XYZ file of C-alpha atoms in Angstrom:
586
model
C 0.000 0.000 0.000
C 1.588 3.247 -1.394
C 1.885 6.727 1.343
C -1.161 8.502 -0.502
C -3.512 5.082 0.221
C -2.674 5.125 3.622
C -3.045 8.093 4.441
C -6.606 8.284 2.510
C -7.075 4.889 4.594
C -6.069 6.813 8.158
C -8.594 9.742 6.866
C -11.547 7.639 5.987
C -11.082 5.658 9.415
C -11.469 8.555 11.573
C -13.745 9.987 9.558
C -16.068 7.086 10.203
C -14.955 6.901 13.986
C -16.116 10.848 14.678
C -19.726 9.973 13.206
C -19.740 6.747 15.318
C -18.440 9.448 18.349
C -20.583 11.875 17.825
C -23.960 9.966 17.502
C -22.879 7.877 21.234
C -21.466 11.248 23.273
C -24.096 13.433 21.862
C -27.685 12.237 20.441
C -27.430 8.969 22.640
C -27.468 6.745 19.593
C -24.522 3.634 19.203
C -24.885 3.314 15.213
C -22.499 -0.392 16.080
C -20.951 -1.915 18.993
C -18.983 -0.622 21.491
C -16.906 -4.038 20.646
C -16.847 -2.854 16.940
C -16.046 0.590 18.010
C -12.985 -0.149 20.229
C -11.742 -2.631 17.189
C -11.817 0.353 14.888
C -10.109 2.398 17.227
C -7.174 0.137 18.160
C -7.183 -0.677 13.941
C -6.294 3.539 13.777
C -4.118 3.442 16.475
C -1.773 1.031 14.978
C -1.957 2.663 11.475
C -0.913 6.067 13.353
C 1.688 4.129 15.323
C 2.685 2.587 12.060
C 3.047 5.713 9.636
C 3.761 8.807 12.440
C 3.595 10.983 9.648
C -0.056 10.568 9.061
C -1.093 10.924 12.691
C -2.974 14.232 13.394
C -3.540 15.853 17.244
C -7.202 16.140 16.038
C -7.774 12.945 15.601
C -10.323 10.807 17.066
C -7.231 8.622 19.051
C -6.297 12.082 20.498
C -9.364 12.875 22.380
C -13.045 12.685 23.011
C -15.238 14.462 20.727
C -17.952 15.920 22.669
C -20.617 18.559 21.058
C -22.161 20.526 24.220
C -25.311 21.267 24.013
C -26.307 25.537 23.315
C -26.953 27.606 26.458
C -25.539 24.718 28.907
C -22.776 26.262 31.206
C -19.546 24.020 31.293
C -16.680 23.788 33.405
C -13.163 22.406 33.452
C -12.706 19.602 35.544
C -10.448 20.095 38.474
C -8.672 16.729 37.046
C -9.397 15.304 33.795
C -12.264 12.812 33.643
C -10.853 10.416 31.199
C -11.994 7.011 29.603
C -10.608 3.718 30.285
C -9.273 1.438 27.844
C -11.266 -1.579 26.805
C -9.791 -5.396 25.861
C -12.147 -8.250 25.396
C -9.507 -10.741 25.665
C -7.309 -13.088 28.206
C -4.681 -12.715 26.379
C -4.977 -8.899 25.985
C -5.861 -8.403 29.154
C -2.462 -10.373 30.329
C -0.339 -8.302 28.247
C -1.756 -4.979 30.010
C -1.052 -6.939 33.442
C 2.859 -7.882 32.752
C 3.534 -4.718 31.227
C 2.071 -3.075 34.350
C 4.235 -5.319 36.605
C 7.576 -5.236 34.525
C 7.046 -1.596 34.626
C 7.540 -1.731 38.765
C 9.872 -5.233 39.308
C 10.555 -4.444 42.731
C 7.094 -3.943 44.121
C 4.031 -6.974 44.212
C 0.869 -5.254 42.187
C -2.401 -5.562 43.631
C -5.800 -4.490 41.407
C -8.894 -3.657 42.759
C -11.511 -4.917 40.638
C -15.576 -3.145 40.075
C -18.411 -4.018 38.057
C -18.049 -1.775 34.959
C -21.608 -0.543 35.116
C -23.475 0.808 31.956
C -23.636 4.375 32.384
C -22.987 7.522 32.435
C -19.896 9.183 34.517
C -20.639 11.931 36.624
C -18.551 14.322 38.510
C -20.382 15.678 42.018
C -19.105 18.731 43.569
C -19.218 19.245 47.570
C -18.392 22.501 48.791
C -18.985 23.304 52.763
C -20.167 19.716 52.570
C -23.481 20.970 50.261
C -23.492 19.572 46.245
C -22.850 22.700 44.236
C -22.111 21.391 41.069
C -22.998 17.761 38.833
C -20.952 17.897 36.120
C -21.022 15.466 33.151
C -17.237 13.788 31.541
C -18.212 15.597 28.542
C -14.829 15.689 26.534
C -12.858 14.649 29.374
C -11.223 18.322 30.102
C -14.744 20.138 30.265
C -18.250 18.510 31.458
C -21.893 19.992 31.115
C -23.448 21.219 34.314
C -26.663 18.639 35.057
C -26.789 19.873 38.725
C -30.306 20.209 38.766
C -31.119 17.150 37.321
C -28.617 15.101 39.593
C -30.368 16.416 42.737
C -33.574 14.603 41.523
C -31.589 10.955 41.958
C -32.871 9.610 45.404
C -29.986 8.300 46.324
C -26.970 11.306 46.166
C -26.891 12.572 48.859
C -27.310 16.552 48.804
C -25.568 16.946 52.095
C -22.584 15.105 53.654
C -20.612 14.849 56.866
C -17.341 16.099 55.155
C -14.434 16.544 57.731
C -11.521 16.215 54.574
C -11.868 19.427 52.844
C -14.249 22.595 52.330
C -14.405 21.336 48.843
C -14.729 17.718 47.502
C -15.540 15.579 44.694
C -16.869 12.136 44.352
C -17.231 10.598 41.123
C -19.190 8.000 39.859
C -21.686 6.079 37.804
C -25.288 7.489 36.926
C -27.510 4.549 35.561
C -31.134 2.939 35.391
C -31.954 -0.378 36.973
C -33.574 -3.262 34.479
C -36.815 -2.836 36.540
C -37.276 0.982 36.029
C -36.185 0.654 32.264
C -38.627 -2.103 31.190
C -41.208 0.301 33.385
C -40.214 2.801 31.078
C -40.452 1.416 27.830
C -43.494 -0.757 28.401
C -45.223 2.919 28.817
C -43.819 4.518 25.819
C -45.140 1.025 23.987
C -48.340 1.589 25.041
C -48.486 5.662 24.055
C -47.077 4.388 20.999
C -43.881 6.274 21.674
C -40.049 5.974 20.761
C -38.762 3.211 22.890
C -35.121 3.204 24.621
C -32.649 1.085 22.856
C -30.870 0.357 26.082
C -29.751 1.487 29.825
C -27.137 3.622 28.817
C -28.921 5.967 25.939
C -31.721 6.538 28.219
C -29.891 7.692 31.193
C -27.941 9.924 28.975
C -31.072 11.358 27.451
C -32.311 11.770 31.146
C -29.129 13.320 32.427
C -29.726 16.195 29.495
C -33.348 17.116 29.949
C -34.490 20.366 30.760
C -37.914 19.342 32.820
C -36.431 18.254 36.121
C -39.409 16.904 37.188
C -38.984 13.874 34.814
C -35.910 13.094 35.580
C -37.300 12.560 38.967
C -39.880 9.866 37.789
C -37.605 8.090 36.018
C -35.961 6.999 38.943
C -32.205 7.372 38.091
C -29.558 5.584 40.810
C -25.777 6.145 41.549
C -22.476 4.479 42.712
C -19.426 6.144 43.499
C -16.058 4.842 42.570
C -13.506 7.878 43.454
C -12.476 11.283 45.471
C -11.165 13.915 44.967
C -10.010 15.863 48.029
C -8.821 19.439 46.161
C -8.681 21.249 42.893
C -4.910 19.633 43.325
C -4.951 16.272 44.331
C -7.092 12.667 44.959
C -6.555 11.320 47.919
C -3.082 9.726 47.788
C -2.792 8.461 51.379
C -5.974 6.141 50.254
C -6.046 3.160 47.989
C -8.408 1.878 45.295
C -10.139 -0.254 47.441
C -9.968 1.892 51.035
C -11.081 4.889 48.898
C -14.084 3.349 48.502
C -14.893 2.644 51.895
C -14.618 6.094 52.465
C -16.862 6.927 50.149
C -19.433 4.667 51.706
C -19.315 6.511 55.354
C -19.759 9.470 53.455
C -23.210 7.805 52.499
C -22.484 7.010 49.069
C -23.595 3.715 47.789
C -20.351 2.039 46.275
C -20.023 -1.394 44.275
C -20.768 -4.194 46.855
C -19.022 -6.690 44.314
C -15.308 -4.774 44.021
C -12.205 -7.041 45.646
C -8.858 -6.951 46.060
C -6.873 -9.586 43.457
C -3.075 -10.282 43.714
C -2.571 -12.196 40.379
C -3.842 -12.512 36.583
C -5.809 -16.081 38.140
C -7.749 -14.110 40.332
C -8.753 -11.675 38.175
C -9.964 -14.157 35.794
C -11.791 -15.938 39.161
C -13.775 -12.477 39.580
C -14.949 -11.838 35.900
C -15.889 -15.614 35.676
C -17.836 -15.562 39.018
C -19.006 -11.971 37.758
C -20.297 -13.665 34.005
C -21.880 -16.024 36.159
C -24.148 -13.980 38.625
C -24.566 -11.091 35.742
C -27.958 -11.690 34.731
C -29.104 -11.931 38.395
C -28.026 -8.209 38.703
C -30.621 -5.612 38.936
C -28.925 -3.129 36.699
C -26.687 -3.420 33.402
C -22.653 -4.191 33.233
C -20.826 -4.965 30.218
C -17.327 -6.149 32.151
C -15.519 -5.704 35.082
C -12.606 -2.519 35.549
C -9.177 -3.283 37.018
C -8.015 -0.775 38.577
C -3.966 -0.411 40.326
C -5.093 0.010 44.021
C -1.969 1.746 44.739
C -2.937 5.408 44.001
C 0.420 6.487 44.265
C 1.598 4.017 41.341
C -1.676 5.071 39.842
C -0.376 9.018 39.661
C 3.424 7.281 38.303
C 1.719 6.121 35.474
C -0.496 9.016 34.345
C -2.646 9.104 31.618
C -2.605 10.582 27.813
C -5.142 12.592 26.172
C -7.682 10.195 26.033
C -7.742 7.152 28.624
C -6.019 6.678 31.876
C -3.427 4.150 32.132
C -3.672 2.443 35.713
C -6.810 0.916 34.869
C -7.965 -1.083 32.383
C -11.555 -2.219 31.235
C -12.243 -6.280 30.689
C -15.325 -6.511 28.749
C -18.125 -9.159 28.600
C -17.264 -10.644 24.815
C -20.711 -11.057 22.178
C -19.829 -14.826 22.025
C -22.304 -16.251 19.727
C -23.569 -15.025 16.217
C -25.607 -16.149 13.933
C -24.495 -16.055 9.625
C -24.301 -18.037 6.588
C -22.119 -20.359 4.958
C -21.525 -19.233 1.736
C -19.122 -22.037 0.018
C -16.031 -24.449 0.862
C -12.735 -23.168 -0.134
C -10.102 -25.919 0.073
C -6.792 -25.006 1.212
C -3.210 -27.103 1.250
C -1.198 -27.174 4.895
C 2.472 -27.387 4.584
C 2.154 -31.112 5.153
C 0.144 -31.849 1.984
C -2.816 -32.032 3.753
C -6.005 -30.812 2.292
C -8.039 -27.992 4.862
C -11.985 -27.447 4.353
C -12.321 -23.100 4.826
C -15.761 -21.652 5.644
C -16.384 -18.385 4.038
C -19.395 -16.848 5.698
C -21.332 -14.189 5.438
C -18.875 -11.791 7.717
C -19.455 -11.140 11.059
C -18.296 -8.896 14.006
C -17.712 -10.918 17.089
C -15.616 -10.383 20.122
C -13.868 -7.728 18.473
C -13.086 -8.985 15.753
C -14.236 -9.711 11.737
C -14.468 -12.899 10.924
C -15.405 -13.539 7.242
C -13.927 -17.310 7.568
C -13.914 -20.078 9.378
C -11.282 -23.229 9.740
C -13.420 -26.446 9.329
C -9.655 -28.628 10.283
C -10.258 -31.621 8.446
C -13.142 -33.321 6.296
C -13.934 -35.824 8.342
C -14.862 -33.157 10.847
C -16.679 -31.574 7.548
C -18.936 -35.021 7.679
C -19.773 -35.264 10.573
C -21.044 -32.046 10.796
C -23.164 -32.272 7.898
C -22.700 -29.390 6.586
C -24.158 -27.945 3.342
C -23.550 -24.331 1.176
C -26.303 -21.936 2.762
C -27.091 -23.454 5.474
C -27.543 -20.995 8.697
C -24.866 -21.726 11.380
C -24.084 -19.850 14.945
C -20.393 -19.123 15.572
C -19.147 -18.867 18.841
C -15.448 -17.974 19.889
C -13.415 -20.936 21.514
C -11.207 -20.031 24.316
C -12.725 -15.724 22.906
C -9.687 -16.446 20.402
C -11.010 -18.676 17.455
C -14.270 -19.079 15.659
C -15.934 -22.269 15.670
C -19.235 -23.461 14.381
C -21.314 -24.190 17.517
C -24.804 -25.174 15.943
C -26.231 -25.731 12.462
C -29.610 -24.094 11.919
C -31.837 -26.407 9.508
C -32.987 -23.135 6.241
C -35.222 -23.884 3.251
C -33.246 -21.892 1.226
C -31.332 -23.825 -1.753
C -28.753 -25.669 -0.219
C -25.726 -27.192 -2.357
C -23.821 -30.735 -0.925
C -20.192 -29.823 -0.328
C -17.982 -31.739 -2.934
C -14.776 -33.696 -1.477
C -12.304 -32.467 -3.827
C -10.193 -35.489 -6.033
C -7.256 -32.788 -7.020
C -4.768 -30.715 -4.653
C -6.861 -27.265 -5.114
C -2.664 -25.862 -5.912
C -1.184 -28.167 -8.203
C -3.779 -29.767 -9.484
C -2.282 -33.559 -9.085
C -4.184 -36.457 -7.589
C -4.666 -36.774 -4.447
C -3.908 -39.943 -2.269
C -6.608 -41.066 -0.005
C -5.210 -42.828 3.216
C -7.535 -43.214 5.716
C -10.007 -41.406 4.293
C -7.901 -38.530 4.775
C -6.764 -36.863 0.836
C -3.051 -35.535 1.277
C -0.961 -34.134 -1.721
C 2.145 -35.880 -2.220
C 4.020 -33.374 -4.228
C 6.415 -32.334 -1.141
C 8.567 -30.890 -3.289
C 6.340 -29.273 -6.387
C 3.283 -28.335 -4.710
C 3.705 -24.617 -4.828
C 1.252 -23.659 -1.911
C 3.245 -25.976 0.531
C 6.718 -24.999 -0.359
C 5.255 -21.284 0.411
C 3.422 -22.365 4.030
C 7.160 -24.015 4.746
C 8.955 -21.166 3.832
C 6.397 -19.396 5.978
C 6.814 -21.159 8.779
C 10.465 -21.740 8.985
C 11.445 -17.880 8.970
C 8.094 -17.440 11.157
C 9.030 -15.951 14.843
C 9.347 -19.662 16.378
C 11.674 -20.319 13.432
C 14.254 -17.738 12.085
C 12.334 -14.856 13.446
C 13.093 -12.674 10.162
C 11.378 -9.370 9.493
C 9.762 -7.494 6.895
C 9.182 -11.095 4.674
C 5.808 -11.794 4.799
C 3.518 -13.973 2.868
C 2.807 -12.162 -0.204
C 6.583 -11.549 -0.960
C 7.011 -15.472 -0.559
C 4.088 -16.000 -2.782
C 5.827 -13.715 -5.364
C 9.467 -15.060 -4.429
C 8.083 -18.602 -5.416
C 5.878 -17.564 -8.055
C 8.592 -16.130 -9.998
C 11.448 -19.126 -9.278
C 13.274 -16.930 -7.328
C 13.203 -19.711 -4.651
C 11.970 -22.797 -3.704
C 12.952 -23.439 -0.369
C 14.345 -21.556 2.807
C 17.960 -22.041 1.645
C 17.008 -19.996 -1.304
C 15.670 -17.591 0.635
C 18.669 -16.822 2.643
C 20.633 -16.948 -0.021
C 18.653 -14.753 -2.442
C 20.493 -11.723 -3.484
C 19.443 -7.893 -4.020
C 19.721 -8.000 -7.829
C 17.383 -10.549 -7.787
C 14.813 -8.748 -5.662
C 14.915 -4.903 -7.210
C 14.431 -7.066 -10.848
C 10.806 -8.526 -9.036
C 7.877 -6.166 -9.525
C 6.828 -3.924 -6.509
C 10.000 -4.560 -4.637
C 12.626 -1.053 -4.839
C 16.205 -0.539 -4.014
C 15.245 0.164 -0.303
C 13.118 -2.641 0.511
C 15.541 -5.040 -1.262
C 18.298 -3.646 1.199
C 16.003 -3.904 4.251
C 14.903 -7.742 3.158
C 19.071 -8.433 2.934
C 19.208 -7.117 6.390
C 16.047 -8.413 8.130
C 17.693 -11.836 7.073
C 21.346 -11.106 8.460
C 20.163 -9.490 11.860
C 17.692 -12.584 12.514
C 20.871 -14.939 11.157
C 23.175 -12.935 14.119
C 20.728 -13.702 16.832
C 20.138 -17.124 15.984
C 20.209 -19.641 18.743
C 19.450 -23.644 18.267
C 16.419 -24.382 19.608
C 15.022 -21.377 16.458
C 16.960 -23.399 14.113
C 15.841 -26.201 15.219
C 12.283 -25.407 14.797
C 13.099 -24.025 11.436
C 13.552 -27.359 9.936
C 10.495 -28.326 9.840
C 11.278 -31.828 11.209
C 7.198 -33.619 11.320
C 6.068 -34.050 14.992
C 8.832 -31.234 16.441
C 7.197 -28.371 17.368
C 8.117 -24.855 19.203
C 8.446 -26.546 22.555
C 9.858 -29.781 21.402
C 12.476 -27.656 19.451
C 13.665 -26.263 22.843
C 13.729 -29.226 24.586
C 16.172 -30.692 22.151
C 18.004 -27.681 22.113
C 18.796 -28.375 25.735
C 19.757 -31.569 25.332
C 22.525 -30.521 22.312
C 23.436 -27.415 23.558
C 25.730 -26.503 20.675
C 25.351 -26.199 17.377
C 28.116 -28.764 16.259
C 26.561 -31.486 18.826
C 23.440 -30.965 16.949
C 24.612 -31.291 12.970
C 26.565 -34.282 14.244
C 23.821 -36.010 15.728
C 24.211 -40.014 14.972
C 23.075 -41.938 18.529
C 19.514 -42.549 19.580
C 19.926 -40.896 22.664
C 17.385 -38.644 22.702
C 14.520 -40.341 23.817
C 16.289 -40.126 27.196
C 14.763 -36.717 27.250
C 11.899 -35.538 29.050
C 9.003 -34.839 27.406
C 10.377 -36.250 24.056
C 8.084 -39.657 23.629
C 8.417 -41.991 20.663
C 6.366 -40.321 18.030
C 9.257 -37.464 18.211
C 11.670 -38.891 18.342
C 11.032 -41.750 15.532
C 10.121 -38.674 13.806
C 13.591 -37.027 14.545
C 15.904 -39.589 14.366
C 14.035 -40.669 10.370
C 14.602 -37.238 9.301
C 18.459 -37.588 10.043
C 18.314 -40.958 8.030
C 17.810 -38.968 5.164
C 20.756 -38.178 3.490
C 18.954 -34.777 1.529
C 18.139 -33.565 4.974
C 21.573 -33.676 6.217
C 22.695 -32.130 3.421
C 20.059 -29.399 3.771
C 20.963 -28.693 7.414
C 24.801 -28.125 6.645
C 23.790 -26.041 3.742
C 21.654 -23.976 5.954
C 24.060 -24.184 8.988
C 27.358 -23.417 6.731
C 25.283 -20.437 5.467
C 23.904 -18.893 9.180
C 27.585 -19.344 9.929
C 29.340 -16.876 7.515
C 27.169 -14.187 8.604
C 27.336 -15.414 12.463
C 30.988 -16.484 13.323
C 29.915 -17.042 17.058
C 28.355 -20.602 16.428
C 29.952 -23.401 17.701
């Protein structure tokens, strides 16, 4: 993708994003999921982070877009009311944790977890312990004033026993409860009205209304989740989790659920037991918020324009959707064998797209029956891969998938074993000596850079190479002659491959051999047992199933690839190769 596509990509994107903004912050309206939303976002922050020289500091990334409404007196927030980030994943959600507690080695993290409730975040202002101000986030700097509207919910206090400061804040949550909302709607259905989409667009609405009075009926509630001593400073000598303690003697109500957690497993222990008992609740969440108890580790770590940094928001994942199967693409693995693809009518789930599904094998295919149009529901394994959970029974025209008798690449016959078809064509089959390729520079293998699957496509395509060897070998002649590929990419392929040859150790070249059954960990585990280089290219004795964790699959599987005499002279190719660009090995 050339600089002027990109940058009319980056445009478009936050283009879209500010309509999507505007409609949720300021007419109450979510024209697509806060899941699809946050995927968008985190899709333009990596294009920003990608290309610098596109990124603007008006940009939706930057900061909330907020309209305020005319005649409506603002104010600047004493300290910023920002947003917290959102992940929908374990795996996300782990990375935020380590790079939380890498950040401070020497100190033992705890997190005070909440209910992320689905609302609307309010700032209340105490002064001479009397509420002077409600303030809304607005765009995180500046909030509308809603004071009059705030005093109407039952349970905020209008006076407190204050004895911290003339003035104080206490933020928080302002939100419906399922009963009142169903109340609500089943009225307007029956004055033939607009009914509320959901919780948080009606509390919005009600937050905004200039007749008091029915903001009153409607029967608005609170919880409070922070304070704010001074125009200066939160309370510092508090915690997370104390801090809301004393909010509750100050009469607040506070989340009854929120707990101290010590470790990633607990964490996932309180949103599982919080997915559990969800429904149960009387009022709305969408995840739980993790929040650095600490407060002073929560002030070393800030915030940027947007969202604070010392908390982080784990959302309840959409995990089942229904679409359609379209057709049966048949794809080749790097082991010959033949892969049934689902392409379905695309979907957004657990913030992702998924336009495809993996269908692993065609016996699995069988036994599930399926046919072209049928209706299926996908749910996310594990919230990381798409899977087909049920098969909805359609009248529409449905077609009987065909078992292909060709490799769907080279076109050559395919040998049934065990009912399972596999391409024999190791060494001509163009689609597997790609995958290989692939896999053996892939970051368990080689770990090199800037190669990625379309310039191996081309590289192969073209006869430029055939196998790893080829690839290491290539030279930049050969490259800047290829379509697409310049002077300067050709120099930064050449050097992608030397740096990842200089910090080369076994167990990667190990992996990169491809040997059948000897996977990433496997690869290490051998690695361990060789320790060198030159032990491992001399290998000859069958002492390796002496290692833990090796059984006899692997290592019949290891020990018949170094029977083959074209494998050991592959692997002193490659090694004699690594080795004039890394001098170290031994």
């Amino acid at each position: 993708m050339n600089k002027k596509n990109i940058f009319k990509k980056i445009k478009t994107l936050n283009k879209k994003l500010e309509k999507y903004s505007f409609y949720y912050n300021n007419l109450n309206k979510s024209l697509i999921k806060d899941e699809k939303f946050d995927f968008l976002i985190k899709k333009l922050e990596k294009l920003e982070n990608k290309y610098p020289q596109f990124k603007n500091k008006n940009n939706i990334t930057n900061k909330i877009k907020y309209l305020f409404l005319k005649k409506t007196k603002i104010k600047k927030h004493n300290i910023p009311m920002l947003s917290i980030n959102n992940v929908y994943d374990k795996k996300s959600l782990k990375k935020y944790l380590n790079k939380i507690q890498n950040k401070f080695k020497t100190k033992k993290i705890k997190f005070c977890c909440e209910l992320k409730i689905d609302g609307i975040a309010i700032n209340l202002i105490y002064i001479n312990n009397y509420l002077k101000y409600a303030f809304t986030r607005g765009n995180g700097k500046y909030g509308e004033n809603v004071t009059e509207n705030i005093k109407q919910v039952k349970n905020i206090p209008l006076n407190i026993n204050n004895k911290i400061n003339k003035s104080l804040e206490i933020r928080g949550e302002i939100f419906i409860n399922k009963k009142n909302f169903s109340k609500i709607n089943k009225k307007n259905k029956q004055k033939q009205q607009k009914l509320f989409s959901n919780q948080r667009n009606l509390t919005a609405g009600t937050i905004r209304l200039k007749n008091k009075n029915i903001v009153k009926k409607r029967n608005l509630s609170f919880i409070g989740y922070d304070l704010i001593k001074d125009k200066k400073n939160r309370l510092f000598n508090h915690n997370q989790f104390k801090c809301l303690k004393k909010i509750k003697k100050l009469n607040f109500p506070i989340d009854k659920y929120s707990k101290i957690c010590s470790s990633y497993e607990e964490i996932i222990n309180f949103y599982n037991h919080i997915l559990s008992i969800r429904k149960k609740l009387k009022y709305e969440i969408d995840g739980i918020v993790i929040k650095i108890n600490n407060r002073k580790i929560q002030e070393e770590i800030k915030h940027n324009n947007k969202y604070i940094k010392w908390a982080i928001a784990f959302k309840f994942p959409t995990k089942k959707k229904i679409t359609t199967l379209k057709k049966i693409k048949y794809q080749i693995s790097k082991q010959g064998l033949i892969i049934p693809i689902g392409i379905i009518k695309p979907i957004f789930l657990s913030g992702t797209n998924i336009k495809k599904i993996n269908l692993h094998n065609l016996k699995y295919l069988s036994e599930l029956s399926l046919h072209e149009n049928n209706k299926i529901i996908i749910e996310k394994s594990g919230e990381i891969i798409p899977k087909i959970n049920k098969i909805i029974k359609c009248n529409n025209i449905q077609k009987k998938i065909k078992i292909p008798k060709k490799c769907p690449s080279c076109k050559n016959k395919l040998n049934f074993k065990n009912n399972i078809p596999k391409c024999n064509e190791y060494l001509k089959c163009k689609e597997q000596i790609k995958k290989r390729i692939y896999d053996s520079i892939s970051k368990n293998g080689l770990n090199i850079k800037n190669i990625g699957l379309k310039l191996i496509h081309l590289l192969v395509d073209t006869k430029q190479i055939k196998n790893t060897i080829d690839l290491l070998k290539i030279k930049k002649k050969n490259l800047i002659k290829l379509t697409k590929i310049k002077k300067k990419q050709a120099e930064k392929i050449k050097n992608s491959i030397n740096q990842a040859i200089k910090k080369i150790n076994l167990n990667k070249f190990i992996y990169s051999l491809l040997i059948p059954n000897i996977g990433k960990l496997t690869s290490k585990v051998i690695s361990k047992k060789f320790k060198t280089f030159n032990k491992f290219i001399s290998y000859k004795s069958k002492n390796i199933n002496k290692i833990k964790n090796i059984g006899e699959t692997k290592y019949i599987s290891f020990d018949n690839y170094f029977k083959n005499k074209k494998n050991i002279k592959n692997i002193n190719t490659l090694f004699n190769i690594i080795k004039k660009i890394n001098k170290k090995l031994i």
